[in-house]
Amino acid sequence: MEKTFFTLFTILSLAIGTLSAQKGDEFKPSGKVEALIFTNLNHSTVNSQGLNKFEITRAYFGYNYNFSQAFSGRVVLDFGNPGVGSLAYTAYIKYGYLQYQHKNLTAKFGLSSTTAYDLLEKFWGNRYILKSFQDQYGMGPSADFGASVAYKFSDAISADVMIQNGEGYKAFETDSVLKVGIGVTVHPVKNLTLRGYYDNMKKLSLNQQTASIMAGYANNTFSFGVEYNYQADNKLKSGQDFYGYSFYGAFNFNTKTDLIARYDNLSSVDKTSNAHSWNYGKDGILFMAGLEFKPVKGLRITPNYQLWKPRDASKSNISSIYLNLEIKI
Protein backbone atom coordinates (compact mmCIF):
# COMPACT_ATOMS: atom_id res chain seq x y z
CA MET A 1 0.00 0.00 0.00
CA GLU A 2 2.76 2.44 0.98
CA LYS A 3 4.76 1.59 -2.17
CA THR A 4 1.74 2.27 -4.38
CA PHE A 5 1.11 5.63 -2.74
CA PHE A 6 4.79 6.55 -3.05
CA THR A 7 4.77 5.64 -6.75
CA LEU A 8 1.74 7.85 -7.40
CA PHE A 9 3.29 10.73 -5.47
CA THR A 10 6.58 10.38 -7.36
CA ILE A 11 4.89 10.42 -10.76
CA LEU A 12 2.85 13.51 -9.83
CA SER A 13 5.97 15.29 -8.56
CA LEU A 14 7.91 14.50 -11.73
CA ALA A 15 5.01 15.73 -13.84
CA ILE A 16 4.90 19.05 -12.00
CA GLY A 17 8.66 19.42 -12.30
CA THR A 18 8.56 18.71 -16.02
CA LEU A 19 5.86 21.32 -16.54
CA SER A 20 7.80 23.96 -14.62
CA ALA A 21 10.84 23.40 -16.83
CA GLN A 22 8.91 23.81 -20.09
CA LYS A 23 8.65 27.01 -22.09
CA GLY A 24 5.42 26.66 -24.00
CA ASP A 25 3.34 29.05 -26.03
CA GLU A 26 1.43 31.80 -24.29
CA PHE A 27 -1.68 30.39 -22.66
CA LYS A 28 -4.83 32.15 -21.50
CA PRO A 29 -6.66 30.46 -18.61
CA SER A 30 -10.31 29.76 -19.34
CA GLY A 31 -13.26 27.78 -18.06
CA LYS A 32 -16.71 26.57 -19.00
CA VAL A 33 -19.95 25.58 -17.30
CA GLU A 34 -21.33 22.06 -17.71
CA ALA A 35 -24.78 20.61 -17.06
CA LEU A 36 -26.14 17.09 -17.53
CA ILE A 37 -29.70 15.99 -16.70
CA PHE A 38 -31.21 12.49 -16.79
CA THR A 39 -34.99 12.30 -16.72
CA ASN A 40 -37.63 9.75 -17.68
CA LEU A 41 -41.29 8.83 -17.77
CA ASN A 42 -42.02 5.15 -17.14
CA HIS A 43 -44.79 2.61 -16.68
CA SER A 44 -44.04 -0.63 -14.83
CA THR A 45 -46.22 -3.71 -14.48
CA VAL A 46 -45.91 -6.17 -11.57
CA ASN A 47 -48.53 -8.86 -10.89
CA SER A 48 -50.87 -7.21 -13.42
CA GLN A 49 -50.70 -3.93 -11.49
CA GLY A 50 -49.40 -0.82 -13.22
CA LEU A 51 -47.30 1.99 -11.77
CA ASN A 52 -46.59 5.29 -13.54
CA LYS A 53 -43.69 7.58 -12.60
CA PHE A 54 -41.96 10.70 -13.80
CA GLU A 55 -38.39 10.98 -12.52
CA ILE A 56 -35.37 13.21 -12.68
CA THR A 57 -32.84 10.57 -11.71
CA ARG A 58 -29.77 12.79 -11.92
CA ALA A 59 -28.83 16.43 -12.45
CA TYR A 60 -25.14 17.34 -12.68
CA PHE A 61 -23.96 20.96 -12.63
CA GLY A 62 -20.28 21.83 -12.75
CA TYR A 63 -17.42 23.95 -13.93
CA ASN A 64 -14.16 23.11 -15.73
CA TYR A 65 -11.20 25.46 -15.53
CA ASN A 66 -7.90 25.25 -17.43
CA PHE A 67 -5.11 26.81 -15.37
CA SER A 68 -2.54 26.02 -18.05
CA GLN A 69 -2.05 23.74 -21.03
CA ALA A 70 -1.43 20.85 -18.65
CA PHE A 71 -3.27 21.68 -15.41
CA SER A 72 -7.05 21.80 -15.11
CA GLY A 73 -9.63 21.55 -12.36
CA ARG A 74 -13.19 20.31 -12.27
CA VAL A 75 -16.03 20.58 -9.75
CA VAL A 76 -19.42 18.91 -10.31
CA LEU A 77 -22.48 18.87 -8.03
CA ASP A 78 -24.74 15.82 -8.20
CA PHE A 79 -28.43 16.29 -7.41
CA GLY A 80 -30.23 12.99 -6.91
CA ASN A 81 -32.51 10.90 -4.74
CA PRO A 82 -30.56 9.84 -1.62
CA GLY A 83 -32.59 6.63 -1.35
CA VAL A 84 -33.14 7.07 2.39
CA GLY A 85 -34.99 9.56 4.57
CA SER A 86 -37.80 11.89 3.56
CA LEU A 87 -35.86 14.12 1.16
CA ALA A 88 -36.67 13.79 -2.54
CA TYR A 89 -33.32 15.23 -3.64
CA THR A 90 -30.00 16.02 -2.02
CA ALA A 91 -26.80 17.53 -3.43
CA TYR A 92 -23.35 15.99 -3.30
CA ILE A 93 -19.99 16.94 -4.74
CA LYS A 94 -19.63 14.23 -7.39
CA TYR A 95 -16.29 15.44 -8.75
CA GLY A 96 -13.72 17.83 -7.36
CA TYR A 97 -10.21 17.19 -8.63
CA LEU A 98 -7.04 18.61 -10.10
CA GLN A 99 -5.83 17.03 -13.33
CA TYR A 100 -2.43 17.08 -14.98
CA GLN A 101 -2.26 15.97 -18.59
CA HIS A 102 0.84 16.12 -20.77
CA LYS A 103 1.50 13.98 -23.83
CA ASN A 104 0.76 10.37 -22.79
CA LEU A 105 0.45 10.97 -19.04
CA THR A 106 -2.76 11.81 -17.17
CA ALA A 107 -2.86 12.20 -13.38
CA LYS A 108 -5.79 13.12 -11.13
CA PHE A 109 -5.93 14.02 -7.47
CA GLY A 110 -9.10 14.55 -5.45
CA LEU A 111 -12.64 13.32 -5.90
CA SER A 112 -12.83 11.77 -9.36
CA SER A 113 -14.41 8.89 -11.26
CA THR A 114 -13.16 5.41 -10.39
CA THR A 115 -10.96 3.65 -12.91
CA ALA A 116 -12.80 0.38 -12.21
CA TYR A 117 -15.44 1.00 -14.82
CA ASP A 118 -14.78 4.46 -16.21
CA LEU A 119 -13.99 3.01 -19.63
CA LEU A 120 -16.81 0.45 -19.37
CA GLU A 121 -19.36 3.19 -18.77
CA LYS A 122 -18.04 5.19 -21.71
CA PHE A 123 -18.19 2.15 -24.00
CA TRP A 124 -21.75 1.34 -22.88
CA GLY A 125 -22.50 5.01 -23.49
CA ASN A 126 -26.06 5.16 -22.14
CA ARG A 127 -25.71 6.08 -18.48
CA TYR A 128 -28.94 8.10 -18.68
CA ILE A 129 -30.84 4.84 -19.22
CA LEU A 130 -28.89 2.37 -17.09
CA LYS A 131 -25.68 2.48 -15.08
CA SER A 132 -22.80 0.23 -16.11
CA PHE A 133 -22.89 -3.28 -14.59
CA GLN A 134 -20.68 -2.75 -11.51
CA ASP A 135 -22.42 0.50 -10.65
CA GLN A 136 -25.90 -0.89 -11.31
CA TYR A 137 -25.49 -3.78 -8.88
CA GLY A 138 -23.38 -2.22 -6.13
CA MET A 139 -19.88 -3.54 -6.73
CA GLY A 140 -18.36 -0.15 -6.03
CA PRO A 141 -18.88 3.62 -6.17
CA SER A 142 -18.76 5.55 -9.44
CA ALA A 143 -16.52 8.23 -7.87
CA ASP A 144 -14.17 8.30 -4.88
CA PHE A 145 -11.49 10.31 -3.08
CA GLY A 146 -7.91 9.51 -4.05
CA ALA A 147 -5.33 9.68 -6.83
CA SER A 148 -4.89 7.97 -10.17
CA VAL A 149 -2.29 7.89 -12.90
CA ALA A 150 -2.78 6.66 -16.47
CA TYR A 151 -0.12 6.30 -19.14
CA LYS A 152 -0.47 5.56 -22.83
CA PHE A 153 2.55 3.53 -23.89
CA SER A 154 1.45 3.38 -27.51
CA ASP A 155 -1.69 3.38 -29.66
CA ALA A 156 -2.03 -0.30 -28.75
CA ILE A 157 -1.63 -0.34 -24.97
CA SER A 158 -2.21 1.86 -21.91
CA ALA A 159 -2.31 1.24 -18.16
CA ASP A 160 -3.64 2.96 -15.06
CA VAL A 161 -3.20 2.68 -11.30
CA MET A 162 -5.22 4.26 -8.53
CA ILE A 163 -5.43 4.48 -4.76
CA GLN A 164 -8.74 5.60 -3.22
CA ASN A 165 -10.69 5.56 0.03
CA GLY A 166 -13.06 2.91 -1.27
CA GLU A 167 -16.11 4.46 0.40
CA GLY A 168 -17.44 6.54 -2.49
CA TYR A 169 -18.19 10.21 -2.99
CA LYS A 170 -20.99 10.36 -0.40
CA ALA A 171 -18.78 9.48 2.58
CA PHE A 172 -15.47 10.68 3.95
CA GLU A 173 -12.79 8.22 5.04
CA THR A 174 -13.89 6.58 8.30
CA ASP A 175 -11.00 4.14 8.69
CA SER A 176 -7.48 3.52 7.42
CA VAL A 177 -8.59 1.06 4.74
CA LEU A 178 -7.71 2.07 1.18
CA LYS A 179 -8.53 0.54 -2.19
CA VAL A 180 -5.71 -0.05 -4.67
CA GLY A 181 -6.42 -0.92 -8.30
CA ILE A 182 -4.68 -1.48 -11.60
CA GLY A 183 -6.05 -1.72 -15.12
CA VAL A 184 -4.65 -2.46 -18.57
CA THR A 185 -6.32 -1.49 -21.85
CA VAL A 186 -5.25 -3.01 -25.16
CA HIS A 187 -6.21 -2.23 -28.77
CA PRO A 188 -4.80 -5.24 -30.66
CA VAL A 189 -6.44 -4.21 -33.95
CA LYS A 190 -8.37 -1.20 -35.17
CA ASN A 191 -11.75 -0.64 -33.45
CA LEU A 192 -11.21 -3.48 -30.93
CA THR A 193 -10.79 -2.73 -27.21
CA LEU A 194 -9.75 -5.21 -24.51
CA ARG A 195 -9.48 -4.33 -20.83
CA GLY A 196 -8.60 -6.12 -17.63
CA TYR A 197 -8.94 -4.64 -14.15
CA TYR A 198 -8.27 -5.70 -10.55
CA ASP A 199 -8.56 -3.93 -7.21
CA ASN A 200 -8.08 -4.89 -3.59
CA MET A 201 -9.35 -3.44 -0.30
CA LYS A 202 -8.18 -5.25 2.83
CA LYS A 203 -9.23 -4.88 6.46
CA LEU A 204 -7.81 -7.33 9.00
CA SER A 205 -8.68 -10.82 7.69
CA LEU A 206 -11.29 -9.49 5.24
CA ASN A 207 -10.26 -8.78 1.69
CA GLN A 208 -12.66 -7.32 -0.87
CA GLN A 209 -11.36 -8.07 -4.34
CA THR A 210 -12.86 -7.01 -7.66
CA ALA A 211 -11.88 -8.31 -11.07
CA SER A 212 -13.31 -7.53 -14.48
CA ILE A 213 -12.54 -8.25 -18.10
CA MET A 214 -14.09 -6.52 -21.09
CA ALA A 215 -14.02 -6.81 -24.87
CA GLY A 216 -15.62 -4.28 -27.19
CA TYR A 217 -15.75 -3.47 -30.86
CA ALA A 218 -17.00 -0.21 -32.36
CA ASN A 219 -17.07 1.35 -35.82
CA ASN A 220 -19.26 3.92 -37.57
CA THR A 221 -22.09 1.43 -38.08
CA PHE A 222 -22.34 -0.59 -34.88
CA SER A 223 -20.77 -1.28 -31.50
CA PHE A 224 -20.79 -4.36 -29.28
CA GLY A 225 -19.38 -5.01 -25.82
CA VAL A 226 -19.22 -7.86 -23.34
CA GLU A 227 -17.91 -7.75 -19.78
CA TYR A 228 -17.54 -10.16 -16.86
CA ASN A 229 -17.29 -8.91 -13.27
CA TYR A 230 -16.56 -10.76 -10.03
CA GLN A 231 -16.31 -9.42 -6.49
CA ALA A 232 -15.31 -11.33 -3.36
CA ASP A 233 -16.28 -10.19 0.16
CA ASN A 234 -18.56 -7.37 -0.96
CA LYS A 235 -18.40 -4.41 1.47
CA LEU A 236 -15.77 -6.33 3.46
CA LYS A 237 -18.20 -9.01 4.58
CA SER A 238 -16.88 -12.55 4.47
CA GLY A 239 -18.55 -14.88 2.00
CA GLN A 240 -20.49 -12.15 0.20
CA ASP A 241 -19.31 -12.95 -3.31
CA PHE A 242 -21.21 -12.18 -6.49
CA TYR A 243 -20.56 -12.04 -10.18
CA GLY A 244 -22.20 -11.44 -13.53
CA TYR A 245 -21.83 -10.61 -17.18
CA SER A 246 -23.27 -7.98 -19.44
CA PHE A 247 -23.77 -7.80 -23.21
CA TYR A 248 -24.64 -4.53 -24.91
CA GLY A 249 -24.63 -3.08 -28.36
CA ALA A 250 -25.89 -0.42 -30.72
CA PHE A 251 -26.66 -0.24 -34.43
CA ASN A 252 -26.48 3.18 -36.07
CA PHE A 253 -29.15 3.72 -38.72
CA ASN A 254 -27.84 7.25 -39.27
CA THR A 255 -26.27 10.09 -37.30
CA LYS A 256 -29.50 10.73 -35.40
CA THR A 257 -31.02 7.28 -34.84
CA ASP A 258 -29.62 4.20 -33.05
CA LEU A 259 -31.00 0.85 -31.99
CA ILE A 260 -29.58 -0.13 -28.57
CA ALA A 261 -29.89 -3.27 -26.45
CA ARG A 262 -28.43 -4.78 -23.30
CA TYR A 263 -28.55 -8.06 -21.36
CA ASP A 264 -27.32 -8.47 -17.74
CA ASN A 265 -27.10 -11.63 -15.65
CA LEU A 266 -26.30 -11.25 -11.93
CA SER A 267 -25.64 -14.16 -9.55
CA SER A 268 -24.34 -14.47 -5.99
CA VAL A 269 -22.30 -17.26 -4.42
CA ASP A 270 -23.52 -19.32 -1.45
CA LYS A 271 -20.64 -19.94 0.98
CA THR A 272 -22.84 -20.76 3.94
CA SER A 273 -25.35 -23.44 4.91
CA ASN A 274 -28.26 -21.14 4.04
CA ALA A 275 -30.79 -22.33 1.49
CA HIS A 276 -30.03 -19.33 -0.71
CA SER A 277 -27.04 -17.05 -1.17
CA TRP A 278 -26.71 -13.67 0.59
CA ASN A 279 -27.83 -11.63 -2.46
CA TYR A 280 -30.39 -14.09 -3.77
CA GLY A 281 -33.25 -11.61 -3.41
CA LYS A 282 -31.49 -9.16 -5.73
CA ASP A 283 -30.06 -11.64 -8.26
CA GLY A 284 -31.64 -11.84 -11.66
CA ILE A 285 -31.62 -11.09 -15.37
CA LEU A 286 -32.16 -7.72 -17.02
CA PHE A 287 -33.07 -7.14 -20.66
CA MET A 288 -33.35 -3.72 -22.30
CA ALA A 289 -33.99 -2.62 -25.89
CA GLY A 290 -34.76 0.80 -27.28
CA LEU A 291 -34.56 3.25 -30.14
CA GLU A 292 -32.44 6.32 -29.52
CA PHE A 293 -33.10 9.64 -31.25
CA LYS A 294 -30.66 12.58 -31.32
CA PRO A 295 -32.67 15.43 -32.91
CA VAL A 296 -30.18 18.17 -31.94
CA LYS A 297 -26.78 18.36 -30.29
CA GLY A 298 -27.02 17.83 -26.53
CA LEU A 299 -30.35 15.98 -26.55
CA ARG A 300 -30.94 12.23 -26.59
CA ILE A 301 -34.43 10.66 -26.41
CA THR A 302 -34.92 6.91 -26.07
CA PRO A 303 -38.20 5.02 -25.79
CA ASN A 304 -37.26 1.57 -24.50
CA TYR A 305 -38.51 -1.64 -22.93
CA GLN A 306 -36.95 -3.16 -19.80
CA LEU A 307 -37.62 -6.56 -18.25
CA TRP A 308 -36.28 -7.66 -14.86
CA LYS A 309 -36.53 -11.38 -14.11
CA PRO A 310 -35.63 -12.19 -10.46
CA ARG A 311 -33.60 -15.31 -9.67
CA ASP A 312 -36.10 -15.98 -6.89
CA ALA A 313 -38.96 -17.80 -8.63
CA SER A 314 -41.39 -16.67 -5.93
CA LYS A 315 -41.02 -13.07 -7.13
CA SER A 316 -42.76 -11.70 -10.20
CA ASN A 317 -41.10 -10.27 -13.27
CA ILE A 318 -41.08 -6.48 -13.62
CA SER A 319 -41.97 -5.27 -17.10
CA SER A 320 -41.38 -1.57 -17.83
CA ILE A 321 -41.76 0.88 -20.67
CA TYR A 322 -39.50 3.94 -20.42
CA LEU A 323 -39.05 7.22 -22.19
CA ASN A 324 -35.55 8.35 -21.19
CA LEU A 325 -34.06 11.77 -21.93
CA GLU A 326 -30.52 13.10 -21.61
CA ILE A 327 -30.00 16.88 -21.70
CA LYS A 328 -26.37 17.98 -21.99
CA ILE A 329 -25.10 21.55 -21.99
PDB file of N, CA, C and O in Angstrom, residues 6 20 34 40 61 74 76 96 110 120-121 136 146 152 173 189 199 229-230 235 238 246-247 278 307 320 323-324 327:
ATOM      1  N   PHE A   6       3.536   5.868  -2.741  1.00  0.00           N
ATOM      2  CA  PHE A   6       4.792   6.547  -3.047  1.00  0.00           C
ATOM      3  C   PHE A   6       4.999   6.660  -4.550  1.00  0.00           C
ATOM      4  O   PHE A   6       5.469   7.690  -5.054  1.00  0.00           O
ATOM      5  N   SER A  20       7.145  22.734 -15.038  1.00  0.00           N
ATOM      6  CA  SER A  20       7.804  23.960 -14.621  1.00  0.00           C
ATOM      7  C   SER A  20       9.002  24.274 -15.500  1.00  0.00           C
ATOM      8  O   SER A  20       9.364  25.438 -15.693  1.00  0.00           O
ATOM      9  N   GLU A  34     -20.775  23.295 -17.168  1.00  0.00           N
ATOM     10  CA  GLU A  34     -21.329  22.057 -17.710  1.00  0.00           C
ATOM     11  C   GLU A  34     -22.603  21.688 -16.963  1.00  0.00           C
ATOM     12  O   GLU A  34     -22.753  21.965 -15.772  1.00  0.00           O
ATOM     13  N   ASN A  40     -36.863  10.768 -16.979  1.00  0.00           N
ATOM     14  CA  ASN A  40     -37.630   9.745 -17.683  1.00  0.00           C
ATOM     15  C   ASN A  40     -39.082   9.714 -17.226  1.00  0.00           C
ATOM     16  O   ASN A  40     -39.429  10.168 -16.129  1.00  0.00           O
ATOM     17  N   PHE A  61     -24.318  19.594 -12.273  1.00  0.00           N
ATOM     18  CA  PHE A  61     -23.955  20.957 -12.634  1.00  0.00           C
ATOM     19  C   PHE A  61     -22.520  21.189 -12.175  1.00  0.00           C
ATOM     20  O   PHE A  61     -22.185  20.942 -11.008  1.00  0.00           O
ATOM     21  N   ARG A  74     -11.777  20.556 -11.984  1.00  0.00           N
ATOM     22  CA  ARG A  74     -13.190  20.309 -12.275  1.00  0.00           C
ATOM     23  C   ARG A  74     -13.958  20.105 -10.981  1.00  0.00           C
ATOM     24  O   ARG A  74     -13.518  19.359 -10.095  1.00  0.00           O
ATOM     25  N   VAL A  76     -18.081  19.262  -9.832  1.00  0.00           N
ATOM     26  CA  VAL A  76     -19.417  18.913 -10.309  1.00  0.00           C
ATOM     27  C   VAL A  76     -20.301  18.565  -9.121  1.00  0.00           C
ATOM     28  O   VAL A  76     -19.933  17.741  -8.278  1.00  0.00           O
ATOM     29  N   GLY A  96     -14.462  16.656  -7.792  1.00  0.00           N
ATOM     30  CA  GLY A  96     -13.716  17.826  -7.363  1.00  0.00           C
ATOM     31  C   GLY A  96     -12.246  17.452  -7.378  1.00  0.00           C
ATOM     32  O   GLY A  96     -11.722  16.933  -6.390  1.00  0.00           O
ATOM     33  N   GLY A 110      -7.881  14.009  -6.031  1.00  0.00           N
ATOM     34  CA  GLY A 110      -9.101  14.555  -5.449  1.00  0.00           C
ATOM     35  C   GLY A 110     -10.252  13.587  -5.573  1.00  0.00           C
ATOM     36  O   GLY A 110     -10.062  12.367  -5.518  1.00  0.00           O
ATOM     37  N   LEU A 120     -15.640   1.290 -19.096  1.00  0.00           N
ATOM     38  CA  LEU A 120     -16.810   0.450 -19.374  1.00  0.00           C
ATOM     39  C   LEU A 120     -18.061   1.301 -19.535  1.00  0.00           C
ATOM     40  O   LEU A 120     -18.891   1.052 -20.412  1.00  0.00           O
ATOM     41  N   GLU A 121     -18.200   2.312 -18.674  1.00  0.00           N
ATOM     42  CA  GLU A 121     -19.358   3.194 -18.766  1.00  0.00           C
ATOM     43  C   GLU A 121     -19.345   4.004 -20.056  1.00  0.00           C
ATOM     44  O   GLU A 121     -20.378   4.214 -20.691  1.00  0.00           O
ATOM     45  N   GLN A 136     -24.493  -0.511 -11.388  1.00  0.00           N
ATOM     46  CA  GLN A 136     -25.898  -0.889 -11.315  1.00  0.00           C
ATOM     47  C   GLN A 136     -26.182  -1.840 -10.154  1.00  0.00           C
ATOM     48  O   GLN A 136     -27.219  -1.742  -9.487  1.00  0.00           O
ATOM     49  N   GLY A 146      -9.185  10.168  -3.883  1.00  0.00           N
ATOM     50  CA  GLY A 146      -7.909   9.505  -4.050  1.00  0.00           C
ATOM     51  C   GLY A 146      -7.086  10.091  -5.175  1.00  0.00           C
ATOM     52  O   GLY A 146      -7.221  11.265  -5.528  1.00  0.00           O
ATOM     53  N   LYS A 152      -0.291   6.190 -21.533  1.00  0.00           N
ATOM     54  CA  LYS A 152      -0.473   5.560 -22.835  1.00  0.00           C
ATOM     55  C   LYS A 152       0.895   5.234 -23.414  1.00  0.00           C
ATOM     56  O   LYS A 152       1.637   6.118 -23.841  1.00  0.00           O
ATOM     57  N   GLU A 173     -13.517   9.373   4.514  1.00  0.00           N
ATOM     58  CA  GLU A 173     -12.787   8.218   5.042  1.00  0.00           C
ATOM     59  C   GLU A 173     -13.071   8.039   6.524  1.00  0.00           C
ATOM     60  O   GLU A 173     -12.856   8.946   7.332  1.00  0.00           O
ATOM     61  N   VAL A 189      -6.168  -4.585 -32.555  1.00  0.00           N
ATOM     62  CA  VAL A 189      -6.438  -4.210 -33.945  1.00  0.00           C
ATOM     63  C   VAL A 189      -7.369  -3.006 -33.929  1.00  0.00           C
ATOM     64  O   VAL A 189      -7.942  -2.659 -32.905  1.00  0.00           O
ATOM     65  N   ASP A 199      -8.835  -4.773  -8.379  1.00  0.00           N
ATOM     66  CA  ASP A 199      -8.565  -3.933  -7.206  1.00  0.00           C
ATOM     67  C   ASP A 199      -8.715  -4.737  -5.930  1.00  0.00           C
ATOM     68  O   ASP A 199      -9.322  -5.821  -5.917  1.00  0.00           O
ATOM     69  N   ASN A 229     -17.719  -9.536 -14.527  1.00  0.00           N
ATOM     70  CA  ASN A 229     -17.295  -8.915 -13.271  1.00  0.00           C
ATOM     71  C   ASN A 229     -17.471  -9.887 -12.113  1.00  0.00           C
ATOM     72  O   ASN A 229     -18.493 -10.585 -12.031  1.00  0.00           O
ATOM     73  N   TYR A 230     -16.490  -9.903 -11.220  1.00  0.00           N
ATOM     74  CA  TYR A 230     -16.558 -10.756 -10.029  1.00  0.00           C
ATOM     75  C   TYR A 230     -16.050  -9.962  -8.830  1.00  0.00           C
ATOM     76  O   TYR A 230     -15.041  -9.261  -8.921  1.00  0.00           O
ATOM     77  N   LYS A 235     -18.319  -5.312   0.317  1.00  0.00           N
ATOM     78  CA  LYS A 235     -18.401  -4.411   1.470  1.00  0.00           C
ATOM     79  C   LYS A 235     -17.695  -4.992   2.695  1.00  0.00           C
ATOM     80  O   LYS A 235     -18.105  -4.796   3.833  1.00  0.00           O
ATOM     81  N   SER A 238     -17.362 -11.243   4.889  1.00  0.00           N
ATOM     82  CA  SER A 238     -16.879 -12.550   4.473  1.00  0.00           C
ATOM     83  C   SER A 238     -17.971 -13.391   3.815  1.00  0.00           C
ATOM     84  O   SER A 238     -19.090 -13.486   4.316  1.00  0.00           O
ATOM     85  N   SER A 246     -22.406  -8.933 -18.768  1.00  0.00           N
ATOM     86  CA  SER A 246     -23.270  -7.984 -19.443  1.00  0.00           C
ATOM     87  C   SER A 246     -22.908  -7.929 -20.924  1.00  0.00           C
ATOM     88  O   SER A 246     -21.730  -7.879 -21.280  1.00  0.00           O
ATOM     89  N   PHE A 247     -23.931  -7.968 -21.764  1.00  0.00           N
ATOM     90  CA  PHE A 247     -23.769  -7.802 -23.205  1.00  0.00           C
ATOM     91  C   PHE A 247     -24.532  -6.547 -23.618  1.00  0.00           C
ATOM     92  O   PHE A 247     -25.670  -6.339 -23.182  1.00  0.00           O
ATOM     93  N   TRP A 278     -26.482 -14.925  -0.125  1.00  0.00           N
ATOM     94  CA  TRP A 278     -26.714 -13.671   0.591  1.00  0.00           C
ATOM     95  C   TRP A 278     -27.438 -12.629  -0.264  1.00  0.00           C
ATOM     96  O   TRP A 278     -28.188 -11.825   0.261  1.00  0.00           O
ATOM     97  N   LEU A 307     -37.047  -5.408 -18.949  1.00  0.00           N
ATOM     98  CA  LEU A 307     -37.624  -6.560 -18.249  1.00  0.00           C
ATOM     99  C   LEU A 307     -36.633  -7.038 -17.197  1.00  0.00           C
ATOM    100  O   LEU A 307     -35.477  -7.329 -17.506  1.00  0.00           O
ATOM    101  N   SER A 320     -41.304  -3.037 -17.838  1.00  0.00           N
ATOM    102  CA  SER A 320     -41.375  -1.570 -17.826  1.00  0.00           C
ATOM    103  C   SER A 320     -41.196  -0.983 -19.218  1.00  0.00           C
ATOM    104  O   SER A 320     -40.406  -1.479 -20.024  1.00  0.00           O
ATOM    105  N   LEU A 323     -39.434   6.167 -21.262  1.00  0.00           N
ATOM    106  CA  LEU A 323     -39.048   7.216 -22.191  1.00  0.00           C
ATOM    107  C   LEU A 323     -37.954   8.006 -21.479  1.00  0.00           C
ATOM    108  O   LEU A 323     -38.219   8.804 -20.588  1.00  0.00           O
ATOM    109  N   ASN A 324     -36.691   7.724 -21.842  1.00  0.00           N
ATOM    110  CA  ASN A 324     -35.547   8.348 -21.186  1.00  0.00           C
ATOM    111  C   ASN A 324     -35.019   9.530 -21.999  1.00  0.00           C
ATOM    112  O   ASN A 324     -34.962   9.467 -23.230  1.00  0.00           O
ATOM    113  N   ILE A 327     -30.187  15.494 -21.294  1.00  0.00           N
ATOM    114  CA  ILE A 327     -30.001  16.885 -21.699  1.00  0.00           C
ATOM    115  C   ILE A 327     -28.605  17.305 -21.285  1.00  0.00           C
ATOM    116  O   ILE A 327     -28.266  17.295 -20.093  1.00  0.00           O
TER     117      ILE A 327
END
